[in-house]
Amino acid sequence: MQYVKAGDIGDVRQGHTAGVAVLAFSPNGTCIASAGLDAKVCIWNVTEGTLLHVFVATSPLLSAVWAKDGVLLCGAEDGSISVITTSASKLHGRTFPRRHTYPVEHLAVRDGCRVVSGAHAEAAVWDIELRSFLIGHWKHTRDLPPPPSNSNNKDRNIIVSSAYWTRSKNKRGLLLITYLYHGYILYDTKTWQSVFTIPMNGLIAHASISPDGKRFIVSNMISGFDVYETETGTSVGTINHPVAELVAVPVIFAHDGAVIIGGSAVGTVHIWDSSSYHARQGLTLGGT
């Protein structure tokens, strides 16, 4: 398997006047949403590369995730979360019923009807009201407690660095939240009790869970990409690559967990086999 450049999205300046903070494919793969520091969300047609819709929020946008086809959630610098509903000809936006105190940098959706949001020290869970699913009314259901501190991080700010929904081997619902300085916590989403809390050396900039929920990988700004068993926290591998001091780069499982795709601080993307951790391919921003 090799990646080749398939095309370009049209001139981003048609929609954005400042930097793009996040990109998100729609579940059916037909659209890409770009959310930016100009407080705009642009919806692009993947095949044509054309701009379909523009939504203007009240604050720079830092996170975005599709709840389902046609429904996009965006987190903003002012702590608000917007729900944007799109169709072929129309776009409608509304906000969640309350704001975070801090910028909303992380959003994750489960089954289209439950969301976790991360905003510095705050992590909150939201559920959609079933009677209003089509128009997108969401309610706040709980705040998650901060992680414990130790002698290594007690003077550090608590900052959520990623959040993911998954399931255990026996189909138990789980929520993984990672923190920049405070390791990670795995929650049972039925009882909301912590399954375990594991402090980690290094700085967790980003994380991704394999589709089967058995492993997760973290982007450690000090050591590279580290792989762990989700339910035990056991280290099962490390992918070494050049690490720039205090530069956060993304990493994800892809192709049903068969490969790991990781960014870098030098404009390249690398693809590794997720079993052997052997390199498969390197890509540059220019598409070669």
Coordinates of C-alpha atoms in Angstrom, one line a residue:
M1 CA 0.0 0.0 0.0
Q2 CA 1.3 3.4 -1.0
Y3 CA -0.2 6.9 -0.7
V4 CA -0.3 9.1 -3.8
K5 CA -1.5 12.6 -4.1
A6 CA -5.2 12.6 -5.1
G7 CA -5.9 16.3 -5.6
D8 CA -6.0 19.7 -4.0
I9 CA -8.7 21.5 -2.0
G10 CA -9.4 24.9 -3.6
D11 CA -7.6 28.1 -2.6
V12 CA -8.1 28.1 1.2
R13 CA -8.0 31.9 1.0
Q14 CA -11.5 31.8 -0.6
G15 CA -12.8 30.9 2.8
H16 CA -10.2 31.7 5.5
T17 CA -8.4 34.9 6.2
A18 CA -6.2 33.5 9.0
G19 CA -4.5 30.2 9.9
V20 CA -6.4 26.9 9.8
A21 CA -6.3 25.1 13.2
V22 CA -8.0 21.8 12.4
L23 CA -9.3 19.7 9.5
A24 CA -11.9 16.9 9.7
F25 CA -13.3 14.5 7.1
S26 CA -17.0 13.9 7.2
P27 CA -18.0 10.3 8.1
N28 CA -18.9 9.5 4.5
G29 CA -15.7 11.0 3.2
T30 CA -17.4 13.5 0.8
C31 CA -16.6 16.7 2.7
I32 CA -13.8 18.3 4.6
A33 CA -14.3 20.8 7.3
S34 CA -11.6 23.4 8.0
A35 CA -11.9 25.5 11.2
G36 CA -9.6 28.5 11.7
L37 CA -8.3 31.3 13.8
D38 CA -10.5 33.7 11.8
A39 CA -13.5 32.1 13.6
K40 CA -14.7 30.5 10.3
V41 CA -15.7 27.0 9.5
C42 CA -15.4 26.1 5.8
I43 CA -17.0 23.0 4.3
W44 CA -15.3 21.7 1.2
N45 CA -16.3 19.2 -1.4
V46 CA -13.6 16.5 -1.5
T47 CA -14.1 15.4 -5.1
E48 CA -14.3 18.9 -6.7
G49 CA -12.2 20.8 -4.2
T50 CA -14.8 23.5 -4.0
L51 CA -16.1 25.6 -1.1
L52 CA -19.7 24.6 -0.2
H53 CA -20.4 26.6 3.0
V54 CA -18.9 29.1 5.4
F55 CA -20.0 29.5 9.0
V56 CA -18.7 32.4 11.1
A57 CA -18.4 31.9 14.9
T58 CA -17.8 34.5 17.5
S59 CA -14.3 33.4 18.4
P60 CA -11.3 31.6 16.9
L61 CA -11.9 27.9 16.4
L62 CA -9.5 25.3 17.8
S63 CA -11.2 21.9 17.4
A64 CA -13.8 20.2 15.2
V65 CA -15.4 16.8 14.9
W66 CA -18.3 15.4 12.9
A67 CA -21.1 13.9 15.0
K68 CA -22.5 12.4 11.9
D69 CA -22.9 13.3 8.2
G70 CA -24.2 16.9 8.1
V71 CA -23.6 17.7 11.7
L72 CA -20.3 19.3 12.8
L73 CA -19.2 20.3 16.3
C74 CA -16.5 23.0 16.8
G75 CA -14.8 24.2 19.9
A76 CA -13.7 27.8 20.3
E77 CA -11.2 30.0 22.1
D78 CA -13.9 31.6 24.1
G79 CA -15.0 28.3 25.6
S80 CA -18.1 27.8 23.5
I81 CA -19.0 24.8 21.4
S82 CA -21.0 25.3 18.2
V83 CA -23.2 22.7 16.4
I84 CA -23.3 23.3 12.7
T85 CA -25.9 21.5 10.6
T86 CA -25.4 21.4 6.9
S87 CA -27.4 20.3 3.8
A88 CA -26.9 20.7 0.1
S89 CA -28.2 24.2 0.2
K90 CA -28.3 25.4 3.8
L91 CA -26.2 25.8 6.9
H92 CA -27.5 26.3 10.5
G93 CA -25.6 26.9 13.7
R94 CA -26.3 26.9 17.4
T95 CA -24.2 26.7 20.6
F96 CA -24.1 24.3 23.5
P97 CA -26.0 25.5 26.6
R98 CA -23.0 26.6 28.5
R99 CA -19.3 27.5 27.9
H100 CA -16.1 26.2 29.3
T101 CA -13.9 28.6 31.2
Y102 CA -11.0 27.9 28.9
P103 CA -10.5 27.4 25.1
V104 CA -12.0 24.1 23.8
E105 CA -9.1 22.4 22.2
H106 CA -10.4 18.8 22.1
L107 CA -13.7 17.2 21.1
A108 CA -14.6 13.5 20.7
V109 CA -17.9 11.9 19.7
R110 CA -19.4 8.5 20.5
D111 CA -22.2 7.1 18.4
G112 CA -23.2 10.6 17.3
C113 CA -25.0 11.3 20.6
R114 CA -22.4 11.7 23.3
V115 CA -19.5 14.2 23.3
V116 CA -16.5 14.8 25.6
S117 CA -14.9 18.2 25.4
G118 CA -11.4 19.2 26.8
A119 CA -10.5 22.7 27.7
H120 CA -7.2 23.0 29.6
A121 CA -8.1 21.6 33.1
E122 CA -11.7 21.0 32.3
A123 CA -13.2 17.8 30.8
A124 CA -17.0 17.7 30.3
V125 CA -19.5 15.1 28.9
W126 CA -22.5 16.1 26.9
D127 CA -25.5 14.0 25.7
I128 CA -27.9 14.9 22.9
E129 CA -31.6 15.0 23.8
L130 CA -33.1 12.2 21.8
R131 CA -36.3 14.0 21.1
S132 CA -34.4 16.8 19.4
F133 CA -31.7 14.7 17.7
L134 CA -32.3 16.2 14.2
I135 CA -31.9 19.8 15.4
G136 CA -29.0 19.2 17.8
H137 CA -30.0 20.1 21.3
W138 CA -27.2 19.0 23.7
K139 CA -27.2 18.9 27.5
H140 CA -24.3 18.9 29.9
T141 CA -24.3 15.7 31.9
R142 CA -21.1 15.7 34.0
D143 CA -17.7 17.2 34.6
L144 CA -14.8 14.8 35.1
P145 CA -12.4 15.4 38.0
P146 CA -8.8 16.6 37.4
P147 CA -6.0 14.0 37.4
P148 CA -4.0 13.4 40.5
S149 CA -0.7 15.1 40.9
N150 CA 2.7 13.9 42.0
S151 CA 6.1 15.4 42.9
N152 CA 7.0 15.6 39.2
N153 CA 3.9 17.5 38.0
K154 CA 2.4 19.2 41.1
D155 CA 3.5 22.6 39.9
R156 CA 2.4 22.1 36.3
N157 CA -0.9 23.3 34.8
I158 CA -3.5 20.6 34.1
I159 CA -4.0 20.5 30.4
V160 CA -6.1 18.0 28.5
S161 CA -4.2 16.9 25.4
S162 CA -6.6 14.4 23.8
A163 CA -9.8 12.4 24.5
Y164 CA -11.1 9.1 22.9
W165 CA -14.1 6.8 23.3
T166 CA -13.5 3.1 23.0
R167 CA -14.6 -0.3 24.3
S168 CA -13.0 -3.1 26.3
K169 CA -12.8 -6.7 25.2
N170 CA -16.1 -7.4 26.9
K171 CA -17.7 -4.4 25.1
R172 CA -17.6 -2.1 28.2
G173 CA -17.6 1.5 27.3
L174 CA -14.4 3.4 28.1
L175 CA -13.1 6.9 27.8
L176 CA -9.4 7.7 27.6
I177 CA -8.3 11.2 28.5
T178 CA -4.6 12.2 28.2
Y179 CA -3.0 15.2 29.9
L180 CA 0.1 17.1 28.8
Y181 CA 1.9 16.7 32.1
H182 CA -0.3 14.3 34.1
G183 CA -0.4 11.1 32.2
Y184 CA -3.7 9.6 31.4
I185 CA -7.0 8.3 32.9
L186 CA -9.2 5.5 31.6
Y187 CA -12.9 5.8 32.7
D188 CA -15.7 3.2 32.7
T189 CA -18.5 5.1 31.0
K190 CA -21.2 3.2 32.8
T191 CA -20.1 3.9 36.4
W192 CA -17.8 6.8 35.6
Q193 CA -15.2 5.3 37.9
S194 CA -11.5 5.5 36.9
V195 CA -10.3 2.1 35.7
F196 CA -6.8 3.3 36.3
T197 CA -4.7 6.4 36.3
I198 CA -1.1 6.2 35.0
P199 CA 1.4 9.1 35.3
M200 CA 3.9 9.2 32.4
N201 CA 7.3 10.6 31.9
G202 CA 7.4 13.1 29.1
L203 CA 4.9 15.4 27.6
I204 CA 1.8 13.9 25.9
A205 CA 1.0 16.2 23.0
H206 CA -1.6 13.9 21.3
A207 CA -2.9 10.3 21.3
S208 CA -4.9 7.9 19.2
I209 CA -6.7 4.6 20.0
S210 CA -6.7 1.6 17.6
P211 CA -10.1 0.7 16.2
D212 CA -10.3 -2.4 18.3
G213 CA -9.6 -0.5 21.4
K214 CA -6.7 -2.7 22.4
R215 CA -3.8 -0.2 22.0
F216 CA -3.2 3.5 22.1
I217 CA -0.3 5.5 20.9
V218 CA 0.9 8.8 22.3
S219 CA 2.9 11.6 20.8
N220 CA 5.5 12.2 23.4
M221 CA 7.3 15.5 22.8
I222 CA 10.4 14.2 24.5
S223 CA 10.8 10.6 23.3
G224 CA 8.7 10.1 20.1
F225 CA 5.7 7.9 19.6
D226 CA 5.0 5.4 22.4
V227 CA 2.4 2.5 22.2
Y228 CA 0.5 1.1 25.2
E229 CA -2.1 -1.6 25.9
T230 CA -5.3 0.4 26.7
E231 CA -6.6 -1.6 29.6
T232 CA -3.3 -2.3 31.4
G233 CA -1.1 0.7 30.5
T234 CA 1.7 -1.7 29.6
S235 CA 4.3 -0.3 27.2
V236 CA 4.4 -2.4 24.0
G237 CA 6.5 -0.4 21.6
T238 CA 8.2 2.9 20.7
I239 CA 8.6 4.5 17.3
N240 CA 11.7 6.7 17.2
H241 CA 11.7 9.7 15.0
P242 CA 13.2 13.1 15.2
V243 CA 11.7 15.1 18.0
A244 CA 11.8 18.9 18.1
E245 CA 11.9 20.3 21.6
L246 CA 8.4 21.1 22.8
V247 CA 6.7 20.8 19.4
A248 CA 3.4 18.9 19.4
V249 CA 2.8 16.6 16.4
P250 CA -0.2 14.4 15.7
V251 CA -0.3 10.6 15.4
I252 CA -3.2 8.3 14.5
F253 CA -4.0 4.7 13.8
A254 CA -5.4 4.2 10.3
H255 CA -6.7 1.5 7.9
D256 CA -8.4 -0.5 10.7
G257 CA -5.4 -0.2 12.9
A258 CA -3.0 -1.7 10.3
V259 CA -0.8 1.4 10.1
I260 CA 0.3 4.3 12.2
I261 CA 0.6 7.8 10.6
G262 CA 2.6 10.4 12.4
G263 CA 3.5 14.0 11.7
S264 CA 6.7 15.8 12.3
A265 CA 8.1 19.2 13.0
V266 CA 9.9 19.4 9.6
G267 CA 7.0 19.2 7.1
T268 CA 7.0 15.4 6.6
V269 CA 4.5 12.6 7.4
H270 CA 5.6 9.0 8.1
I271 CA 3.7 5.8 7.9
W272 CA 4.6 2.7 9.9
D273 CA 3.3 -0.9 10.2
S274 CA 1.5 -1.0 13.5
S275 CA 2.7 -4.5 14.3
S276 CA 6.4 -4.4 13.5
Y277 CA 6.7 -0.6 13.7
H278 CA 8.7 -0.7 10.5
A279 CA 8.6 2.4 8.3
R280 CA 6.4 2.0 5.2
Q281 CA 6.4 5.4 3.5
G282 CA 7.3 9.0 3.9
L283 CA 5.3 12.0 2.6
T284 CA 6.2 15.6 2.3
L285 CA 3.8 18.6 2.4
G286 CA 4.3 19.0 -1.3
G287 CA 2.7 15.6 -1.9
T288 CA 5.6 13.6 -3.2

